[in-house]
PDB file of C-alpha atoms in Angstrom:
ATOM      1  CA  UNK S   5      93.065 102.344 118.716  1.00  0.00           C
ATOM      2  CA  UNK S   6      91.012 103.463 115.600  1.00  0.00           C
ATOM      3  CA  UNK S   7      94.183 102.875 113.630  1.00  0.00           C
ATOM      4  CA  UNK S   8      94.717 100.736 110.742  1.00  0.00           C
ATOM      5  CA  UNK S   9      98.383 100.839 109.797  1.00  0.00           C
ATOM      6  CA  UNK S  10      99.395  99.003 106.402  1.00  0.00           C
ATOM      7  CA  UNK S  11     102.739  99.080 104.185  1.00  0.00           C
ATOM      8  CA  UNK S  12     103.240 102.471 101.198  1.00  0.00           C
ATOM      9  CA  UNK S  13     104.335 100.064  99.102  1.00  0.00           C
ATOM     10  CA  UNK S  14     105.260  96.778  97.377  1.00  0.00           C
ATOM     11  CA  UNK S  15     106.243  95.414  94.304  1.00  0.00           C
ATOM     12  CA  UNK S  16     106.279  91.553  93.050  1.00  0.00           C
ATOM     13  CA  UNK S  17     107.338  90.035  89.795  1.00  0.00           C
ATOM     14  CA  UNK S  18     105.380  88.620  87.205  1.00  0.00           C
ATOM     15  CA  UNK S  19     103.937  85.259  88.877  1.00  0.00           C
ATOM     16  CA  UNK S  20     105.338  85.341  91.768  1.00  0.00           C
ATOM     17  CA  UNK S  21     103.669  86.386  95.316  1.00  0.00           C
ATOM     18  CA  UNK S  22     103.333  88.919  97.191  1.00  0.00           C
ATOM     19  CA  UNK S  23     102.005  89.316 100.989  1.00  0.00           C
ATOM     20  CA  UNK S  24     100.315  92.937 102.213  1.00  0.00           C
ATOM     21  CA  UNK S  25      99.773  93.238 105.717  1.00  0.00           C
ATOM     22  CA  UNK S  26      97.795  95.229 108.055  1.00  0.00           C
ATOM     23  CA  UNK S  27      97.959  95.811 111.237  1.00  0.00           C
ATOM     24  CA  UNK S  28      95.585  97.483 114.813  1.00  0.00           C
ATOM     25  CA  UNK S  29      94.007  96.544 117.496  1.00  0.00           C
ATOM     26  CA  UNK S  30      90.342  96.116 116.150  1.00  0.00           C
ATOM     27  CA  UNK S  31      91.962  93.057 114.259  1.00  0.00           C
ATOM     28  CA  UNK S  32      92.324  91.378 117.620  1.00  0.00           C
ATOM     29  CA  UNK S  33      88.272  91.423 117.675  1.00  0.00           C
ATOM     30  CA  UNK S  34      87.336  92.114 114.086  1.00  0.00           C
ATOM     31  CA  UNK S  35      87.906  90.527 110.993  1.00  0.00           C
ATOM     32  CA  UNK S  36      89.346  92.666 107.868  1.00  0.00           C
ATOM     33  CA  UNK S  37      88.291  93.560 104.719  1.00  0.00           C
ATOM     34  CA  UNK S  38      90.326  94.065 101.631  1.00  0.00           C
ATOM     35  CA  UNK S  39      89.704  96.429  98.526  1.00  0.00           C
ATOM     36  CA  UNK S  40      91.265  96.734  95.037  1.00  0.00           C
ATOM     37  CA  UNK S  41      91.544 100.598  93.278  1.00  0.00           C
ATOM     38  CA  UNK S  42      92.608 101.105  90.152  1.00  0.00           C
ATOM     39  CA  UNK S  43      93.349 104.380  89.383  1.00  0.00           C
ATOM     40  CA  UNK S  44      89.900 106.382  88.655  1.00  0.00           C
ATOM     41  CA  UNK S  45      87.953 103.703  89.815  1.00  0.00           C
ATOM     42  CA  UNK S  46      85.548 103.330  92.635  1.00  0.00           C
ATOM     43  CA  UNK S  47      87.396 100.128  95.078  1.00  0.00           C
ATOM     44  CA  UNK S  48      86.453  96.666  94.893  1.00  0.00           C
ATOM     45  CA  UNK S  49      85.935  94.219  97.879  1.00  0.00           C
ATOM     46  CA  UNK S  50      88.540  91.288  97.372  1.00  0.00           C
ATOM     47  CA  UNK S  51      88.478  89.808 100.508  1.00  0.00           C
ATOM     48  CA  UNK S  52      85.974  89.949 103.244  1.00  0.00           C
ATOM     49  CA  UNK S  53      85.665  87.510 106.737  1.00  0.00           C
ATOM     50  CA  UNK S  54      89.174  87.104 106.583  1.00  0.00           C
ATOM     51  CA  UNK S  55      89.292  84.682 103.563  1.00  0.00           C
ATOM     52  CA  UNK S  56      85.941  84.917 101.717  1.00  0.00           C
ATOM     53  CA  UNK S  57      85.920  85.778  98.132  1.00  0.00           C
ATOM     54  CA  UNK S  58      83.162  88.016  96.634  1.00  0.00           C
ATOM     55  CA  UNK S  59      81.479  86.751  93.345  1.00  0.00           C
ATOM     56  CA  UNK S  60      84.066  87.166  90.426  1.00  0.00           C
ATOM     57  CA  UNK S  61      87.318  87.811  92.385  1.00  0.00           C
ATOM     58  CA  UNK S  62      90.146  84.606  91.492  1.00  0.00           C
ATOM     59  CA  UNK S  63      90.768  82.297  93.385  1.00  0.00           C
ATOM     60  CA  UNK S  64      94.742  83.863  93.615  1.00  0.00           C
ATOM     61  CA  UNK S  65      93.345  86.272  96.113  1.00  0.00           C
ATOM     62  CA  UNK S  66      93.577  85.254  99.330  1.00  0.00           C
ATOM     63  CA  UNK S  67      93.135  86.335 102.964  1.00  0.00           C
ATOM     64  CA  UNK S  68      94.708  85.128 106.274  1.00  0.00           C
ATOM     65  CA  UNK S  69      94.624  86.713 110.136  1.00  0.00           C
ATOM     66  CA  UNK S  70      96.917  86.255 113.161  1.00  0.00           C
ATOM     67  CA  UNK S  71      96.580  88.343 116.227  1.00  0.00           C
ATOM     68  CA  UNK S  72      96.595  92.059 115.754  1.00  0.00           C
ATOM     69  CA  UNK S  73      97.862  91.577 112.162  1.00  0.00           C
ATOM     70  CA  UNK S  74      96.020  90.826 108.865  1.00  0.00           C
ATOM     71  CA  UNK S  75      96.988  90.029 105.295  1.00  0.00           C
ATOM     72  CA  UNK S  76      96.169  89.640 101.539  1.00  0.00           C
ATOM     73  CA  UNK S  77      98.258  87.426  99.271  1.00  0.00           C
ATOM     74  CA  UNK S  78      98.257  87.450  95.550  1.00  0.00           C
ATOM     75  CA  UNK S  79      99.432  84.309  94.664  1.00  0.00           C
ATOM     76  CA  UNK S  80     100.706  84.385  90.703  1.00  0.00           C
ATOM     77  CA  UNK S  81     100.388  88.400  90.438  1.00  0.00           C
ATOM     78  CA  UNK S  82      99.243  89.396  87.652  1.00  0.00           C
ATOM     79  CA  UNK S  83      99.478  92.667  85.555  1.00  0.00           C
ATOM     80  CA  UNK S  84      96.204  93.429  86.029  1.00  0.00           C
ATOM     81  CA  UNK S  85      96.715  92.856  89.950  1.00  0.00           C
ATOM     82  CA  UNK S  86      98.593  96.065  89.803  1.00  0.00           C
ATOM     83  CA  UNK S  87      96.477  98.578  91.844  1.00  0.00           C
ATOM     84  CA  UNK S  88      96.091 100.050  95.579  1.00  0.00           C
ATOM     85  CA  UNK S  89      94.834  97.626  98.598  1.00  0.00           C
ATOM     86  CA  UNK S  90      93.463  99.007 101.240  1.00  0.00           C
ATOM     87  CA  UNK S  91      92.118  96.855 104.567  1.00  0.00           C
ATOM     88  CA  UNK S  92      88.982  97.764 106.486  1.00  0.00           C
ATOM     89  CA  UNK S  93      87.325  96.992 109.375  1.00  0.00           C
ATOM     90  CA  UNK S  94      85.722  98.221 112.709  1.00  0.00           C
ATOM     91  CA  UNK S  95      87.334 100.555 115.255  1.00  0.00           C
ATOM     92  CA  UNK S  96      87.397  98.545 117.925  1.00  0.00           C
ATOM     93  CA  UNK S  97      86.560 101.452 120.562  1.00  0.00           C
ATOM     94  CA  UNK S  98      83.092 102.287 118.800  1.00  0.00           C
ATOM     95  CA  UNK S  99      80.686 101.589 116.164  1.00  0.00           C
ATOM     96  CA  UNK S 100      83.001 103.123 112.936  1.00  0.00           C
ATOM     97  CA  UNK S 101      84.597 101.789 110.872  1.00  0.00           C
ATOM     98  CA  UNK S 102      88.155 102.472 109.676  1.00  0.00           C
ATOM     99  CA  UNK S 103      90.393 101.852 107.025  1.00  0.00           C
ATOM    100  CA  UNK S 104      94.122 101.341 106.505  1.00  0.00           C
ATOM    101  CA  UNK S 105      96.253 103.682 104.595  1.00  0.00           C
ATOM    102  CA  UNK S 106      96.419 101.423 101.429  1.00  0.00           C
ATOM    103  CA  UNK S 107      99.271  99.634 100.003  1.00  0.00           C
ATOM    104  CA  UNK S 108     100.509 100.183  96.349  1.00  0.00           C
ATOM    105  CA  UNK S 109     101.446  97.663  94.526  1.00  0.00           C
ATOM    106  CA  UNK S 110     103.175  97.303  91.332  1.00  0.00           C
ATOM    107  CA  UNK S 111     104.225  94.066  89.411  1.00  0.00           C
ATOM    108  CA  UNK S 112     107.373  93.855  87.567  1.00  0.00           C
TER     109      UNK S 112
ATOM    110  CA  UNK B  13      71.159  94.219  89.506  1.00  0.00           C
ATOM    111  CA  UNK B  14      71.640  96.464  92.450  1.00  0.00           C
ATOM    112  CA  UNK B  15      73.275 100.075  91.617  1.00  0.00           C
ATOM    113  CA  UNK B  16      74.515 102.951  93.282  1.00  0.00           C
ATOM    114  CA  UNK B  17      74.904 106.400  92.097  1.00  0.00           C
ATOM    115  CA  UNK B  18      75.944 109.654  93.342  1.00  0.00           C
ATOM    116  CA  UNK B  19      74.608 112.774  92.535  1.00  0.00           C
ATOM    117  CA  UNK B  20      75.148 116.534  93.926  1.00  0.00           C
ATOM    118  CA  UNK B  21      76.666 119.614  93.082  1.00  0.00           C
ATOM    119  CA  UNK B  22      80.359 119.277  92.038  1.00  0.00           C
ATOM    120  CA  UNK B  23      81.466 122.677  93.606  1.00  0.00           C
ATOM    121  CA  UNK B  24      80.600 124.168  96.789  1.00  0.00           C
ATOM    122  CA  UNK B  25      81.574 127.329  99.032  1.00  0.00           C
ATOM    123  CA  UNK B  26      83.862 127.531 101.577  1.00  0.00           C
ATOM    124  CA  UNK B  27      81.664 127.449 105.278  1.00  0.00           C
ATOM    125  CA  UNK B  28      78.722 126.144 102.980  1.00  0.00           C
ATOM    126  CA  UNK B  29      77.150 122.868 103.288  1.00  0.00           C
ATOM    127  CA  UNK B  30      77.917 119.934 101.147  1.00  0.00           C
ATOM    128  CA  UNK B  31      74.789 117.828  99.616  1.00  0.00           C
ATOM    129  CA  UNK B  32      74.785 114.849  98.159  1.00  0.00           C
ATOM    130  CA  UNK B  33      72.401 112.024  97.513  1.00  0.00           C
ATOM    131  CA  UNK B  34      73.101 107.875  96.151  1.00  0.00           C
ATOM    132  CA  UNK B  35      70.208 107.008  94.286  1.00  0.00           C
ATOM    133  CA  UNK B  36      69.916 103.008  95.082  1.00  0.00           C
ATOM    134  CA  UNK B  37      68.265 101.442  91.552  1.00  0.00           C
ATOM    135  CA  UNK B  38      67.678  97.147  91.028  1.00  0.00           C
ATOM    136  CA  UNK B  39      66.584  96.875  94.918  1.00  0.00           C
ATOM    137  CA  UNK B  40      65.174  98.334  97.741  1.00  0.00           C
ATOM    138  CA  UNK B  41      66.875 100.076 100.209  1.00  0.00           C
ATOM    139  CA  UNK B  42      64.810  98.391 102.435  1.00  0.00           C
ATOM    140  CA  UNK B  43      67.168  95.461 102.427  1.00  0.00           C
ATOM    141  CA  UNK B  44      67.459  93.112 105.401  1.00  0.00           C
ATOM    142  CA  UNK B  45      70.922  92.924 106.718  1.00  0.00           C
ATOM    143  CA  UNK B  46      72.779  96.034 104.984  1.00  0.00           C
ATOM    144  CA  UNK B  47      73.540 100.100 105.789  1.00  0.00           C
ATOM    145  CA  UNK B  48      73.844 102.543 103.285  1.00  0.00           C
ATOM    146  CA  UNK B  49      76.757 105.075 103.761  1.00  0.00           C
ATOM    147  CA  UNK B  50      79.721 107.329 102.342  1.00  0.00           C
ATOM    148  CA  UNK B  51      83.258 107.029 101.797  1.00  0.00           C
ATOM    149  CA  UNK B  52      85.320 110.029 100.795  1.00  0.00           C
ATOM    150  CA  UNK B  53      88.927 110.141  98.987  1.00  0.00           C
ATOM    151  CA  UNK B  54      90.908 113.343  98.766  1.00  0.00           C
ATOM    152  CA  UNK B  55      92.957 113.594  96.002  1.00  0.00           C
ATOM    153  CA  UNK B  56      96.072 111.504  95.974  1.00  0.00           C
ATOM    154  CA  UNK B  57      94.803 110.245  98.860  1.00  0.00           C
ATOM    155  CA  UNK B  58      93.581 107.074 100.840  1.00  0.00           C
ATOM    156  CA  UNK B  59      89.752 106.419 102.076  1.00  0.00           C
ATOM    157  CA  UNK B  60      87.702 107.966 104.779  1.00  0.00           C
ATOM    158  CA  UNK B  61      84.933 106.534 105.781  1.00  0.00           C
ATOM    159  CA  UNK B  62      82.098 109.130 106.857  1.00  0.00           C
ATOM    160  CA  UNK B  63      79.114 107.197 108.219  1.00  0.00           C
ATOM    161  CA  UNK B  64      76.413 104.815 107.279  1.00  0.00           C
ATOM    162  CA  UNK B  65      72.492 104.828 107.887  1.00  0.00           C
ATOM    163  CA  UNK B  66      70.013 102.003 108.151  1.00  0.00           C
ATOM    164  CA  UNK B  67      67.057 102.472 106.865  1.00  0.00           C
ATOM    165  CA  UNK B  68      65.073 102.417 109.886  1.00  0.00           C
ATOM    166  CA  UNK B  69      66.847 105.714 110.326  1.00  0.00           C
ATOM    167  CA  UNK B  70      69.839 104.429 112.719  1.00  0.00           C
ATOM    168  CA  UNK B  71      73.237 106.706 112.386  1.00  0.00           C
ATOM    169  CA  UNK B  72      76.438 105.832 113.050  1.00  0.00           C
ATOM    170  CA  UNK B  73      79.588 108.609 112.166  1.00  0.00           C
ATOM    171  CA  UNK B  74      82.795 109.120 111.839  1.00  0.00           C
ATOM    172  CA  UNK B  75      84.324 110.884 115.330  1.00  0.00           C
ATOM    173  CA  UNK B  76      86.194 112.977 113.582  1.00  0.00           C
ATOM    174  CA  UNK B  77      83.496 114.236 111.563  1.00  0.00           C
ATOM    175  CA  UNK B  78      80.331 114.046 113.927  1.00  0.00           C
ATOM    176  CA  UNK B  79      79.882 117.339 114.561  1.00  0.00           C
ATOM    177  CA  UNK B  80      79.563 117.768 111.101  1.00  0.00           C
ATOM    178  CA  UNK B  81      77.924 115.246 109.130  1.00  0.00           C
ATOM    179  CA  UNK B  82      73.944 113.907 108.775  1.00  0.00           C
ATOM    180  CA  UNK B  83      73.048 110.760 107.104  1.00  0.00           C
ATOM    181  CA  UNK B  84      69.449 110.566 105.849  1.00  0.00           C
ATOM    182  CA  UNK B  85      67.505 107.849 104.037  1.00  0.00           C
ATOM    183  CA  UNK B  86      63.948 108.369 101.832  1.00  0.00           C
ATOM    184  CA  UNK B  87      62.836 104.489 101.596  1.00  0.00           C
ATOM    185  CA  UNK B  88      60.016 106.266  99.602  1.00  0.00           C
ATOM    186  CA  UNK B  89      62.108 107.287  97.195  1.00  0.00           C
ATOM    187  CA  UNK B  90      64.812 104.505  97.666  1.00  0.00           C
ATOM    188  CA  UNK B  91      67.692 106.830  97.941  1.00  0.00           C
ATOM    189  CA  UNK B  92      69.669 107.872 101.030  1.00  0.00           C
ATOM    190  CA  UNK B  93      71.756 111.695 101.446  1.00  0.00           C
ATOM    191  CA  UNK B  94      74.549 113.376 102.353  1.00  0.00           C
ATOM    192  CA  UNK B  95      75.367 116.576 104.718  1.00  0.00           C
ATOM    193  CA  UNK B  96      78.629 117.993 105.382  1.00  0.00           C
ATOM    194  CA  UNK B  97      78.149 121.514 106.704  1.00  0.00           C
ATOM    195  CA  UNK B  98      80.536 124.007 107.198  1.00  0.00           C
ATOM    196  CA  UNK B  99      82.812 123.003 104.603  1.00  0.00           C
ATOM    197  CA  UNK B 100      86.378 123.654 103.787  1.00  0.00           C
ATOM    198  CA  UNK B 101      89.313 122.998 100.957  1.00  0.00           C
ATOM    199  CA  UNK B 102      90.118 119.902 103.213  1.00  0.00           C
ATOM    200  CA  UNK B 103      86.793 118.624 102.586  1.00  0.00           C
ATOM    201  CA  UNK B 104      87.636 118.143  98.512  1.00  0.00           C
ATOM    202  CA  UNK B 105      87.501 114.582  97.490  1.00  0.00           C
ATOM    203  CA  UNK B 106      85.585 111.980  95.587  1.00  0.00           C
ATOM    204  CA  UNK B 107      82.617 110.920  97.666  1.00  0.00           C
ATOM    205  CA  UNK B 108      81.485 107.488  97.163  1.00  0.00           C
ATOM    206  CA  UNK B 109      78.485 106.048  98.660  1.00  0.00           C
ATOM    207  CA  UNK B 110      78.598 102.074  99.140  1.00  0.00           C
ATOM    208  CA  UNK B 111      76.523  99.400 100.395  1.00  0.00           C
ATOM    209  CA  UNK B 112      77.649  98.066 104.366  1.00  0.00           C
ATOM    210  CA  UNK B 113      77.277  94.553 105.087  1.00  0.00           C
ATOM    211  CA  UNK B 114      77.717  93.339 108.595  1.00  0.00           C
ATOM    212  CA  UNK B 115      77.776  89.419 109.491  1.00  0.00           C
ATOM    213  CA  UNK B 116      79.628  86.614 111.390  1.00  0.00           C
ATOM    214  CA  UNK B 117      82.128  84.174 111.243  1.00  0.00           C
ATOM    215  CA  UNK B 118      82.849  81.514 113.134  1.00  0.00           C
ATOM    216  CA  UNK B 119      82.348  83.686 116.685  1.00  0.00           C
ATOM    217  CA  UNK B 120      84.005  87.166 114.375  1.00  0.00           C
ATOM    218  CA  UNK B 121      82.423  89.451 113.090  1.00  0.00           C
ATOM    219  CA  UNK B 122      83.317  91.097 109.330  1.00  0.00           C
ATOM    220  CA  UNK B 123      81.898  94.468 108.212  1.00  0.00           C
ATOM    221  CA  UNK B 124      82.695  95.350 104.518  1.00  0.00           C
ATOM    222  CA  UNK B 125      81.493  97.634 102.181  1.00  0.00           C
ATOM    223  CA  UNK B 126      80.409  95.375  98.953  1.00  0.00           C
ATOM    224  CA  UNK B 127      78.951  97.765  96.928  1.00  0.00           C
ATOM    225  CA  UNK B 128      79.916 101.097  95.459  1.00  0.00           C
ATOM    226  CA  UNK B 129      78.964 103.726  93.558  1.00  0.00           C
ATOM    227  CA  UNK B 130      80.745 105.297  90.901  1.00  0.00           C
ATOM    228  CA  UNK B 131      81.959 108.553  92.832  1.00  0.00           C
ATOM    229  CA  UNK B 132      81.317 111.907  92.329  1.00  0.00           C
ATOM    230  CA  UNK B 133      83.615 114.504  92.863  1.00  0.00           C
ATOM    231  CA  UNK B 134      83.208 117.553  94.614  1.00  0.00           C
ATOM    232  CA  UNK B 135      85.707 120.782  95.174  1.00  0.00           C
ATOM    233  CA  UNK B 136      85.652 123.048  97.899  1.00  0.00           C
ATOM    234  CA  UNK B 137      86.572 126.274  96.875  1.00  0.00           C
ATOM    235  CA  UNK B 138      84.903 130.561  96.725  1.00  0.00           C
TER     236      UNK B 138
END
């Protein structure tokens, strides 16, 4: 499948955490990727190799896989943290990659 | 500091083809280890990815928009392009082109796209 299927929506508190998933096939093979958009803004990678940070993300970003099923937690969301996540990674039935319908999330 | 940016007309014809080109600035595009490619959003919308080049000249698309699309890099110029031909109002979006990085971990591979450029919008319409 060349599907990526992920959550609408979420919200969290203030400093508490919050858990997006994602979930297809390719993730039985392939690791995911996780991006941050703000509105008007180009994304940001926030997770890549299934828990490696880029340069510059915090450390309350984190990534974790299982099966056919990944996920990002923000742990102690922030205000700032409030933005669209989208997952990424590679079809698993050719050389494309796909991404995941993104996941909004607001904080309370 | 490696850069993207976008650049292209911000209006085009319906059934007309759809140029852009990411001028790559604080590198080469020559790069070891990375593929240069584009990522659309329509509005409201989520992400799309469209295809990515190496710059050897190797192509890899999108299924869904194969029939469509060319990816082509100038190492000369350092600066890689954008075709979409035969455009229509479902092609409006911002189109982003991003750096690809492909690697492994521990027996898995990861592909991610760590680098993007600012976007550039473009509207289909007569």
């Amino acid at each position: 499948s060349s599907e990526l299927t992920q959550d609408p929506a979420v919200s969290v508190a203030l400093g508490q955490t919050v858990r997006i998933t994602c979930q297809g096939d390719s993730l039985r093979t392939y690791y995911a990727s996780w991006y941050q958009q703000k509105p008007g803004q180009a994304p940001v990678l926030v997770i890549y190799a299934k828990n490696n940070r880029p340069s510059g993300i915090p450390d309350r970003f984190s990534g974790s896989s299982s099966g056919n099923a990944a996920s990002l937690t923000i742990t102690g969301a922030q205000a700032e943290d409030e933005a669209e996540y989208y997952c990424q990674s590679r079809d698993s039935s050719g050389n494309h990659w796909v991404f995941g319908g993104g996941t909004k999330v607001t904080v309370l | 500091q490696l850069q993207l940016q976008e650049s292209g007309p911000g209006l085009v014809k319906p059934s007309e083809t759809l140029s852009l080109t990411c001028i790559v600035s604080g590198g080469s595009i020559n790069s070891g280890g990375y593929s240069w490619g584009w990522i659309r959003q329509p509005p409201g919308k989520g992400l799309e990815w469209i295809g990515r080049i190496y710059y050897s000249g190797n192509t890899y698309y999108n299924p869904s928009l194969k029939s469509r699309v060319t990816i082509y890099v100038d190492t000369s110029k350092n600066q890689f392009s954008l075709r979409l031909s035969s455009v229509t109002a479902a092609d409006t979006a911002v189109y982003y082109c991003a750096r690809h990085v492909t690697g492994v971990v521990v027996y898995y591979y990861y592909y991610a796209v760590d680098l993007w450029g600012q976007g550039t919008t473009v509207t289909v319409s007569s």
